[in-house]
């Protein structure tokens, strides 16, 4: 057994598969839509099977109210469908409904090294100064994330910049498993898919902070359940500066809030940032913000309406999740069985 991840593992020769998920913690916002949901819908037509799960196992690394968790799972599933994902084409399922996720995670916990997890910056950020009070799951959840990916032998994973480190860990674990158990090419080394001008949407109140449901200020984010008037008001009150809209190519390193609003407009309109700035260059924010508000309302209103319809019919969402879990398990269970055989577990 090696302590370091090898780099010369033979290439995986299986089919392309795309996988990603969103935590079942509710309160989806514009950052989730642009950074994940909108991109998932585009990937659905890429020619590779897509597996989109609701990460309820990941959600409980921090306290979740048991009375709300199932409803939060349905809300994420509703957002997937409302954003354009077709359950007949993409496999949509709750993570916890496929037992193979937890089973493979334990095996991969015995492959991953403590030193690798110690380098994970997100644990340091989320645990703060009192890491001894954090759950063990919060520390080891990157290994569960690796299991999520490798269980379906996913070759591509849509990730934000803040998740690239976790995907590198997945590649290290896959390579080490393949080498330790003399199974060259068994697991793929998944590649990141980082696309679009708004892969990381920032707070409307602080361009240096990521848009988050945990921010105490509701003015910092646009929720997918906000109505048109609320969306417009939040954009109108969003932080900018005393300048005007920049010209194409102009550096915005010292104008993070302006850069964020331009990126949001670009992502919603499927334009480049230079195309957006070319249209609004030299104008004040009194012209740009109303245009952004109109665009945001037009883009999100159909998603919000469909989410509300689906949430009023939980039986329809449950049917999608049950069907997706069965289809996911049909792929995942044989992989775990093969892993058990490779590891040497007793088999009848």
mmCIF file of C-alpha atoms in Angstrom:
data_model
loop_
_atom_site.group_PDB
_atom_site.id
_atom_site.type_symbol
_atom_site.label_atom_id
_atom_site.label_comp_id
_atom_site.label_asym_id
_atom_site.label_seq_id
_atom_site.Cartn_x
_atom_site.Cartn_y
_atom_site.Cartn_z
ATOM 1 C CA UNK A 1 0.000 0.000 0.000
ATOM 2 C CA UNK A 2 1.254 3.480 -0.872
ATOM 3 C CA UNK A 3 0.844 6.696 1.126
ATOM 4 C CA UNK A 4 0.956 9.038 -1.863
ATOM 5 C CA UNK A 5 -1.432 9.084 -4.779
ATOM 6 C CA UNK A 6 0.286 7.659 -7.864
ATOM 7 C CA UNK A 7 0.229 9.635 -11.076
ATOM 8 C CA UNK A 8 0.761 6.895 -13.652
ATOM 9 C CA UNK A 9 -2.549 5.014 -13.320
ATOM 10 C CA UNK A 10 -3.660 3.694 -16.733
ATOM 11 C CA UNK A 11 -6.532 5.615 -18.250
ATOM 12 C CA UNK A 12 -10.113 4.633 -17.574
ATOM 13 C CA UNK A 13 -11.735 3.182 -20.686
ATOM 14 C CA UNK A 14 -15.416 3.322 -19.713
ATOM 15 C CA UNK A 15 -18.202 5.602 -20.964
ATOM 16 C CA UNK A 16 -18.600 9.321 -20.238
ATOM 17 C CA UNK A 17 -20.810 10.150 -17.280
ATOM 18 C CA UNK A 18 -21.547 13.474 -15.581
ATOM 19 C CA UNK A 19 -22.462 13.766 -11.904
ATOM 20 C CA UNK A 20 -23.192 16.536 -9.439
ATOM 21 C CA UNK A 21 -25.429 17.358 -6.496
ATOM 22 C CA UNK A 22 -26.775 20.121 -4.258
ATOM 23 C CA UNK A 23 -27.102 19.877 -0.492
ATOM 24 C CA UNK A 24 -30.588 19.396 0.912
ATOM 25 C CA UNK A 25 -30.491 22.437 3.127
ATOM 26 C CA UNK A 26 -33.182 24.477 1.410
ATOM 27 C CA UNK A 27 -33.329 28.184 0.537
ATOM 28 C CA UNK A 28 -31.926 27.992 -2.994
ATOM 29 C CA UNK A 29 -30.728 31.282 -4.434
ATOM 30 C CA UNK A 30 -29.414 32.877 -7.626
ATOM 31 C CA UNK A 31 -25.930 31.514 -6.963
ATOM 32 C CA UNK A 32 -27.290 27.958 -6.991
ATOM 33 C CA UNK A 33 -29.204 28.669 -10.189
ATOM 34 C CA UNK A 34 -26.307 30.180 -12.152
ATOM 35 C CA UNK A 35 -23.533 28.101 -10.610
ATOM 36 C CA UNK A 36 -25.320 24.761 -10.817
ATOM 37 C CA UNK A 37 -28.912 24.427 -12.015
ATOM 38 C CA UNK A 38 -28.589 26.374 -15.263
ATOM 39 C CA UNK A 39 -25.371 24.556 -16.101
ATOM 40 C CA UNK A 40 -26.855 21.136 -15.311
ATOM 41 C CA UNK A 41 -29.638 21.770 -17.806
ATOM 42 C CA UNK A 42 -27.116 22.607 -20.537
ATOM 43 C CA UNK A 43 -25.087 19.483 -19.751
ATOM 44 C CA UNK A 44 -28.194 17.317 -20.062
ATOM 45 C CA UNK A 45 -27.902 17.655 -23.846
ATOM 46 C CA UNK A 46 -24.154 16.961 -23.972
ATOM 47 C CA UNK A 47 -24.563 13.327 -24.972
ATOM 48 C CA UNK A 48 -23.378 11.865 -21.653
ATOM 49 C CA UNK A 49 -25.734 10.439 -19.000
ATOM 50 C CA UNK A 50 -26.249 12.885 -16.114
ATOM 51 C CA UNK A 51 -26.696 11.879 -12.479
ATOM 52 C CA UNK A 52 -28.013 14.744 -10.323
ATOM 53 C CA UNK A 53 -28.570 13.904 -6.681
ATOM 54 C CA UNK A 54 -29.905 15.714 -3.640
ATOM 55 C CA UNK A 55 -27.076 15.563 -1.108
ATOM 56 C CA UNK A 56 -28.989 14.845 2.080
ATOM 57 C CA UNK A 57 -26.112 12.803 3.578
ATOM 58 C CA UNK A 58 -23.843 15.812 3.127
ATOM 59 C CA UNK A 59 -26.486 18.112 4.589
ATOM 60 C CA UNK A 60 -26.402 16.436 8.015
ATOM 61 C CA UNK A 61 -22.694 17.187 8.531
ATOM 62 C CA UNK A 62 -24.221 20.226 10.251
ATOM 63 C CA UNK A 63 -27.493 20.141 12.182
ATOM 64 C CA UNK A 64 -30.648 19.796 10.108
ATOM 65 C CA UNK A 65 -34.133 19.774 11.566
ATOM 66 C CA UNK A 66 -35.457 16.234 10.926
ATOM 67 C CA UNK A 67 -38.940 17.656 10.484
ATOM 68 C CA UNK A 68 -37.727 19.763 7.549
ATOM 69 C CA UNK A 69 -35.103 17.594 5.848
ATOM 70 C CA UNK A 70 -37.485 15.636 3.591
ATOM 71 C CA UNK A 71 -39.197 18.856 2.495
ATOM 72 C CA UNK A 72 -35.806 20.400 1.738
ATOM 73 C CA UNK A 73 -34.963 17.356 -0.376
ATOM 74 C CA UNK A 74 -38.170 17.830 -2.345
ATOM 75 C CA UNK A 75 -37.395 21.533 -2.792
ATOM 76 C CA UNK A 76 -34.021 20.767 -4.393
ATOM 77 C CA UNK A 77 -35.633 18.181 -6.663
ATOM 78 C CA UNK A 78 -38.323 20.698 -7.618
ATOM 79 C CA UNK A 79 -35.607 23.221 -8.485
ATOM 80 C CA UNK A 80 -33.859 20.664 -10.706
ATOM 81 C CA UNK A 81 -37.037 20.015 -12.662
ATOM 82 C CA UNK A 82 -38.157 23.659 -12.745
ATOM 83 C CA UNK A 83 -34.771 24.674 -14.155
ATOM 84 C CA UNK A 84 -35.270 22.398 -17.150
ATOM 85 C CA UNK A 85 -33.899 19.011 -16.136
ATOM 86 C CA UNK A 86 -35.947 16.164 -17.587
ATOM 87 C CA UNK A 87 -36.279 13.257 -15.108
ATOM 88 C CA UNK A 88 -36.679 10.892 -18.056
ATOM 89 C CA UNK A 89 -33.272 11.933 -19.372
ATOM 90 C CA UNK A 90 -31.302 12.838 -16.240
ATOM 91 C CA UNK A 91 -31.286 10.617 -13.158
ATOM 92 C CA UNK A 92 -32.528 12.707 -10.198
ATOM 93 C CA UNK A 93 -32.422 11.026 -6.791
ATOM 94 C CA UNK A 94 -31.805 11.475 -3.053
ATOM 95 C CA UNK A 95 -28.269 10.463 -2.034
ATOM 96 C CA UNK A 96 -29.429 8.604 1.085
ATOM 97 C CA UNK A 97 -31.849 6.445 -0.929
ATOM 98 C CA UNK A 98 -28.894 4.679 -2.594
ATOM 99 C CA UNK A 99 -27.121 2.797 0.184
ATOM 100 C CA UNK A 100 -24.042 2.249 -1.957
ATOM 101 C CA UNK A 101 -22.979 5.872 -1.318
ATOM 102 C CA UNK A 102 -22.382 5.224 2.370
ATOM 103 C CA UNK A 103 -20.894 1.782 1.766
ATOM 104 C CA UNK A 104 -18.316 2.948 -0.742
ATOM 105 C CA UNK A 105 -17.517 5.984 1.419
ATOM 106 C CA UNK A 106 -16.338 3.707 4.247
ATOM 107 C CA UNK A 107 -14.063 1.733 1.937
ATOM 108 C CA UNK A 108 -12.615 4.946 0.495
ATOM 109 C CA UNK A 109 -12.108 6.308 4.029
ATOM 110 C CA UNK A 110 -9.644 3.452 4.403
ATOM 111 C CA UNK A 111 -7.878 4.475 1.180
ATOM 112 C CA UNK A 112 -7.679 8.245 1.772
ATOM 113 C CA UNK A 113 -4.887 9.627 3.980
ATOM 114 C CA UNK A 114 -5.303 11.974 6.942
ATOM 115 C CA UNK A 115 -2.756 14.339 5.453
ATOM 116 C CA UNK A 116 -4.923 14.777 2.389
ATOM 117 C CA UNK A 117 -7.962 15.719 4.491
ATOM 118 C CA UNK A 118 -5.887 18.044 6.657
ATOM 119 C CA UNK A 119 -5.231 20.130 3.551
ATOM 120 C CA UNK A 120 -8.916 20.637 2.753
ATOM 121 C CA UNK A 121 -9.506 24.371 3.171
ATOM 122 C CA UNK A 122 -13.312 24.165 3.342
ATOM 123 C CA UNK A 123 -13.231 22.270 6.634
ATOM 124 C CA UNK A 124 -11.044 24.978 8.115
ATOM 125 C CA UNK A 125 -13.439 27.659 6.877
ATOM 126 C CA UNK A 126 -16.606 25.916 8.057
ATOM 127 C CA UNK A 127 -15.315 24.723 11.414
ATOM 128 C CA UNK A 128 -13.696 28.041 12.347
ATOM 129 C CA UNK A 129 -11.758 28.314 15.581
ATOM 130 C CA UNK A 130 -13.583 25.453 17.287
ATOM 131 C CA UNK A 131 -12.979 22.502 14.995
ATOM 132 C CA UNK A 132 -13.163 20.080 17.931
ATOM 133 C CA UNK A 133 -16.882 20.906 18.133
ATOM 134 C CA UNK A 134 -17.485 20.012 14.480
ATOM 135 C CA UNK A 135 -18.866 16.651 13.456
ATOM 136 C CA UNK A 136 -16.536 13.946 12.193
ATOM 137 C CA UNK A 137 -18.733 13.947 9.093
ATOM 138 C CA UNK A 138 -17.820 17.551 8.317
ATOM 139 C CA UNK A 139 -14.150 16.533 8.360
ATOM 140 C CA UNK A 140 -14.555 13.394 6.257
ATOM 141 C CA UNK A 141 -17.286 14.532 3.882
ATOM 142 C CA UNK A 142 -14.794 15.061 1.010
ATOM 143 C CA UNK A 143 -14.336 11.269 1.057
ATOM 144 C CA UNK A 144 -18.109 10.777 0.823
ATOM 145 C CA UNK A 145 -18.013 13.261 -2.046
ATOM 146 C CA UNK A 146 -15.373 11.099 -3.722
ATOM 147 C CA UNK A 147 -17.623 8.071 -3.230
ATOM 148 C CA UNK A 148 -20.554 9.958 -4.795
ATOM 149 C CA UNK A 149 -18.483 10.548 -7.909
ATOM 150 C CA UNK A 150 -16.643 7.246 -8.209
ATOM 151 C CA UNK A 151 -19.722 5.154 -7.452
ATOM 152 C CA UNK A 152 -21.063 6.053 -10.905
ATOM 153 C CA UNK A 153 -17.603 6.153 -12.460
ATOM 154 C CA UNK A 154 -18.298 9.750 -13.410
ATOM 155 C CA UNK A 155 -15.749 11.138 -15.846
ATOM 156 C CA UNK A 156 -16.803 14.797 -15.565
ATOM 157 C CA UNK A 157 -18.030 16.835 -12.607
ATOM 158 C CA UNK A 158 -19.407 20.401 -12.798
ATOM 159 C CA UNK A 159 -17.711 22.253 -9.944
ATOM 160 C CA UNK A 160 -17.200 25.800 -8.764
ATOM 161 C CA UNK A 161 -13.738 27.154 -8.114
ATOM 162 C CA UNK A 162 -14.189 26.426 -4.398
ATOM 163 C CA UNK A 163 -14.741 22.714 -5.082
ATOM 164 C CA UNK A 164 -11.739 22.048 -7.310
ATOM 165 C CA UNK A 165 -9.666 20.930 -4.320
ATOM 166 C CA UNK A 166 -12.225 18.262 -3.459
ATOM 167 C CA UNK A 167 -12.195 16.938 -7.009
ATOM 168 C CA UNK A 168 -8.399 16.703 -6.841
ATOM 169 C CA UNK A 169 -8.849 14.618 -3.693
ATOM 170 C CA UNK A 170 -11.261 12.358 -5.587
ATOM 171 C CA UNK A 171 -8.645 11.861 -8.294
ATOM 172 C CA UNK A 172 -6.010 11.040 -5.660
ATOM 173 C CA UNK A 173 -8.291 8.494 -3.978
ATOM 174 C CA UNK A 174 -9.215 6.891 -7.300
ATOM 175 C CA UNK A 175 -5.602 6.608 -8.383
ATOM 176 C CA UNK A 176 -4.520 5.167 -5.021
ATOM 177 C CA UNK A 177 -7.343 2.598 -5.003
ATOM 178 C CA UNK A 178 -6.476 1.506 -8.529
ATOM 179 C CA UNK A 179 -2.820 1.061 -7.559
ATOM 180 C CA UNK A 180 -3.211 -0.413 -4.059
ATOM 181 C CA UNK A 181 -5.574 -3.116 -5.264
ATOM 182 C CA UNK A 182 -3.891 -3.770 -8.632
ATOM 183 C CA UNK A 183 -6.975 -2.620 -10.502
ATOM 184 C CA UNK A 184 -5.555 -0.311 -13.183
ATOM 185 C CA UNK A 185 -8.181 1.936 -14.743
ATOM 186 C CA UNK A 186 -10.990 0.643 -12.495
ATOM 187 C CA UNK A 187 -11.979 4.107 -11.319
ATOM 188 C CA UNK A 188 -11.717 7.077 -13.704
ATOM 189 C CA UNK A 189 -9.850 10.237 -12.733
ATOM 190 C CA UNK A 190 -12.753 12.693 -13.154
ATOM 191 C CA UNK A 191 -12.226 16.037 -14.820
ATOM 192 C CA UNK A 192 -13.735 19.317 -13.588
ATOM 193 C CA UNK A 193 -16.235 21.219 -15.696
ATOM 194 C CA UNK A 194 -15.933 24.920 -14.848
ATOM 195 C CA UNK A 195 -18.036 26.937 -17.251
ATOM 196 C CA UNK A 196 -19.616 30.306 -17.748
ATOM 197 C CA UNK A 197 -19.081 33.850 -16.467
ATOM 198 C CA UNK A 198 -20.780 33.341 -13.077
ATOM 199 C CA UNK A 199 -19.538 30.026 -11.724
ATOM 200 C CA UNK A 200 -19.220 31.704 -8.322
ATOM 201 C CA UNK A 201 -21.894 34.289 -7.589
ATOM 202 C CA UNK A 202 -21.061 36.727 -4.831
ATOM 203 C CA UNK A 203 -23.186 38.518 -2.233
ATOM 204 C CA UNK A 204 -25.177 41.558 -3.339
ATOM 205 C CA UNK A 205 -23.875 43.339 -0.222
ATOM 206 C CA UNK A 206 -20.219 42.243 -0.308
ATOM 207 C CA UNK A 207 -18.427 41.349 -3.523
ATOM 208 C CA UNK A 208 -15.737 39.486 -1.570
ATOM 209 C CA UNK A 209 -18.199 37.008 0.002
ATOM 210 C CA UNK A 210 -19.985 34.191 -1.787
ATOM 211 C CA UNK A 211 -23.768 34.432 -2.065
ATOM 212 C CA UNK A 212 -25.053 32.169 0.700
ATOM 213 C CA UNK A 213 -28.280 31.150 2.375
ATOM 214 C CA UNK A 214 -26.449 31.345 5.708
ATOM 215 C CA UNK A 215 -25.839 35.082 5.364
ATOM 216 C CA UNK A 216 -28.004 36.779 8.030
ATOM 217 C CA UNK A 217 -29.012 39.492 5.559
ATOM 218 C CA UNK A 218 -31.702 38.419 3.111
ATOM 219 C CA UNK A 219 -30.668 41.455 1.020
ATOM 220 C CA UNK A 220 -27.400 39.655 0.216
ATOM 221 C CA UNK A 221 -29.052 37.125 -2.068
ATOM 222 C CA UNK A 222 -31.875 36.570 -4.536
ATOM 223 C CA UNK A 223 -33.872 33.527 -3.465
ATOM 224 C CA UNK A 224 -35.464 31.362 -6.123
ATOM 225 C CA UNK A 225 -38.758 31.850 -4.283
ATOM 226 C CA UNK A 226 -38.571 35.688 -4.337
ATOM 227 C CA UNK A 227 -41.318 37.448 -6.288
ATOM 228 C CA UNK A 228 -40.640 39.995 -9.028
ATOM 229 C CA UNK A 229 -40.910 43.049 -6.777
ATOM 230 C CA UNK A 230 -38.505 41.572 -4.224
ATOM 231 C CA UNK A 231 -35.945 40.680 -6.889
ATOM 232 C CA UNK A 232 -36.079 44.179 -8.377
ATOM 233 C CA UNK A 233 -35.761 45.819 -4.961
ATOM 234 C CA UNK A 234 -32.751 43.699 -3.999
ATOM 235 C CA UNK A 235 -30.923 44.529 -7.227
ATOM 236 C CA UNK A 236 -31.779 48.203 -6.895
ATOM 237 C CA UNK A 237 -30.287 48.215 -3.374
ATOM 238 C CA UNK A 238 -27.258 46.075 -4.260
ATOM 239 C CA UNK A 239 -23.876 47.552 -3.437
ATOM 240 C CA UNK A 240 -21.822 49.195 -6.185
ATOM 241 C CA UNK A 241 -19.544 52.249 -6.019
ATOM 242 C CA UNK A 242 -19.379 55.886 -7.116
ATOM 243 C CA UNK A 243 -18.057 55.093 -10.601
ATOM 244 C CA UNK A 244 -19.783 54.265 -13.871
ATOM 245 C CA UNK A 245 -20.021 51.054 -15.850
ATOM 246 C CA UNK A 246 -16.583 49.988 -17.155
ATOM 247 C CA UNK A 247 -15.468 49.598 -20.733
ATOM 248 C CA UNK A 248 -14.729 46.148 -22.208
ATOM 249 C CA UNK A 249 -11.431 44.759 -20.938
ATOM 250 C CA UNK A 250 -11.167 47.264 -18.096
ATOM 251 C CA UNK A 251 -9.816 45.749 -14.881
ATOM 252 C CA UNK A 252 -12.349 45.307 -12.097
ATOM 253 C CA UNK A 253 -9.985 43.909 -9.475
ATOM 254 C CA UNK A 254 -10.760 46.823 -7.167
ATOM 255 C CA UNK A 255 -14.500 46.843 -7.968
ATOM 256 C CA UNK A 256 -15.716 43.416 -6.799
ATOM 257 C CA UNK A 257 -19.395 44.358 -6.463
ATOM 258 C CA UNK A 258 -19.502 45.787 -9.985
ATOM 259 C CA UNK A 259 -17.700 42.748 -11.342
ATOM 260 C CA UNK A 260 -20.263 40.511 -9.637
ATOM 261 C CA UNK A 261 -23.299 42.303 -11.116
ATOM 262 C CA UNK A 262 -21.772 42.214 -14.592
ATOM 263 C CA UNK A 263 -21.087 38.488 -14.224
ATOM 264 C CA UNK A 264 -24.697 37.894 -13.157
ATOM 265 C CA UNK A 265 -26.013 39.812 -16.171
ATOM 266 C CA UNK A 266 -23.664 37.914 -18.494
ATOM 267 C CA UNK A 267 -24.707 34.526 -17.120
ATOM 268 C CA UNK A 268 -28.425 35.277 -17.247
ATOM 269 C CA UNK A 269 -28.217 36.628 -20.811
ATOM 270 C CA UNK A 270 -25.710 34.036 -22.120
ATOM 271 C CA UNK A 271 -23.291 36.798 -23.086
ATOM 272 C CA UNK A 272 -19.643 37.408 -22.315
ATOM 273 C CA UNK A 273 -18.659 40.052 -19.794
ATOM 274 C CA UNK A 274 -17.151 42.153 -22.588
ATOM 275 C CA UNK A 275 -20.451 42.052 -24.477
ATOM 276 C CA UNK A 276 -22.262 43.296 -21.384
ATOM 277 C CA UNK A 277 -19.788 46.094 -20.697
ATOM 278 C CA UNK A 278 -19.816 47.121 -24.357
ATOM 279 C CA UNK A 279 -23.547 47.723 -24.069
ATOM 280 C CA UNK A 280 -23.434 49.682 -20.808
ATOM 281 C CA UNK A 281 -19.953 51.275 -20.871
ATOM 282 C CA UNK A 282 -19.910 54.754 -19.337
ATOM 283 C CA UNK A 283 -23.497 54.585 -18.111
ATOM 284 C CA UNK A 284 -24.452 54.987 -14.483
ATOM 285 C CA UNK A 285 -25.880 52.217 -12.355
ATOM 286 C CA UNK A 286 -29.247 53.942 -12.564
ATOM 287 C CA UNK A 287 -29.416 52.562 -16.101
ATOM 288 C CA UNK A 288 -27.718 49.209 -15.535
ATOM 289 C CA UNK A 289 -29.528 48.045 -12.411
ATOM 290 C CA UNK A 290 -33.082 48.317 -13.849
ATOM 291 C CA UNK A 291 -31.931 46.369 -16.921
ATOM 292 C CA UNK A 292 -30.411 43.686 -14.681
ATOM 293 C CA UNK A 293 -33.571 43.557 -12.558
ATOM 294 C CA UNK A 294 -35.775 43.079 -15.640
ATOM 295 C CA UNK A 295 -33.480 40.326 -16.903
ATOM 296 C CA UNK A 296 -33.389 38.551 -13.526
ATOM 297 C CA UNK A 297 -37.172 38.660 -13.163
ATOM 298 C CA UNK A 298 -37.719 37.362 -16.695
ATOM 299 C CA UNK A 299 -35.204 34.548 -16.160
ATOM 300 C CA UNK A 300 -36.311 33.426 -12.709
ATOM 301 C CA UNK A 301 -40.091 33.918 -12.837
ATOM 302 C CA UNK A 302 -40.777 30.707 -14.820
ATOM 303 C CA UNK A 303 -38.468 28.725 -12.512
ATOM 304 C CA UNK A 304 -40.166 30.100 -9.397
ATOM 305 C CA UNK A 305 -43.647 29.394 -10.753
ATOM 306 C CA UNK A 306 -42.796 25.805 -11.667
ATOM 307 C CA UNK A 307 -41.078 25.213 -8.316
ATOM 308 C CA UNK A 308 -44.199 26.382 -6.494
ATOM 309 C CA UNK A 309 -46.404 24.132 -8.638
ATOM 310 C CA UNK A 310 -44.229 21.121 -7.917
ATOM 311 C CA UNK A 311 -43.990 21.855 -4.202
ATOM 312 C CA UNK A 312 -47.786 21.889 -4.109
ATOM 313 C CA UNK A 313 -47.721 18.343 -5.528
ATOM 314 C CA UNK A 314 -45.176 16.420 -3.403
ATOM 315 C CA UNK A 315 -46.456 13.096 -4.772
ATOM 316 C CA UNK A 316 -45.117 14.038 -8.213
ATOM 317 C CA UNK A 317 -41.696 14.901 -6.772
ATOM 318 C CA UNK A 318 -41.650 11.675 -4.741
ATOM 319 C CA UNK A 319 -42.393 9.679 -7.860
ATOM 320 C CA UNK A 320 -39.427 11.281 -9.642
ATOM 321 C CA UNK A 321 -37.115 10.689 -6.676
ATOM 322 C CA UNK A 322 -38.169 7.059 -6.248
ATOM 323 C CA UNK A 323 -37.691 6.315 -9.933
ATOM 324 C CA UNK A 324 -34.338 8.107 -9.948
ATOM 325 C CA UNK A 325 -33.135 6.213 -6.865
ATOM 326 C CA UNK A 326 -33.976 2.887 -8.499
ATOM 327 C CA UNK A 327 -32.146 3.830 -11.698
ATOM 328 C CA UNK A 328 -29.141 5.124 -9.729
ATOM 329 C CA UNK A 329 -28.965 1.977 -7.602
ATOM 330 C CA UNK A 330 -28.980 -0.157 -10.740
ATOM 331 C CA UNK A 331 -25.673 1.521 -11.690
ATOM 332 C CA UNK A 332 -24.206 1.915 -8.194
ATOM 333 C CA UNK A 333 -24.838 -1.487 -6.606
ATOM 334 C CA UNK A 334 -22.807 -3.507 -9.140
ATOM 335 C CA UNK A 335 -19.883 -1.087 -8.700
ATOM 336 C CA UNK A 336 -19.878 -1.624 -4.932
ATOM 337 C CA UNK A 337 -20.109 -5.388 -5.437
ATOM 338 C CA UNK A 338 -17.073 -5.263 -7.690
ATOM 339 C CA UNK A 339 -15.205 -3.066 -5.203
ATOM 340 C CA UNK A 340 -15.908 -5.626 -2.443
ATOM 341 C CA UNK A 341 -14.504 -8.356 -4.631
ATOM 342 C CA UNK A 342 -11.402 -6.298 -5.436
ATOM 343 C CA UNK A 343 -10.831 -5.461 -1.745
ATOM 344 C CA UNK A 344 -11.189 -9.126 -0.785
ATOM 345 C CA UNK A 345 -14.338 -9.146 1.337
ATOM 346 C CA UNK A 346 -16.022 -12.500 1.995
ATOM 347 C CA UNK A 347 -18.657 -13.393 -0.523
ATOM 348 C CA UNK A 348 -21.052 -16.346 -0.385
#
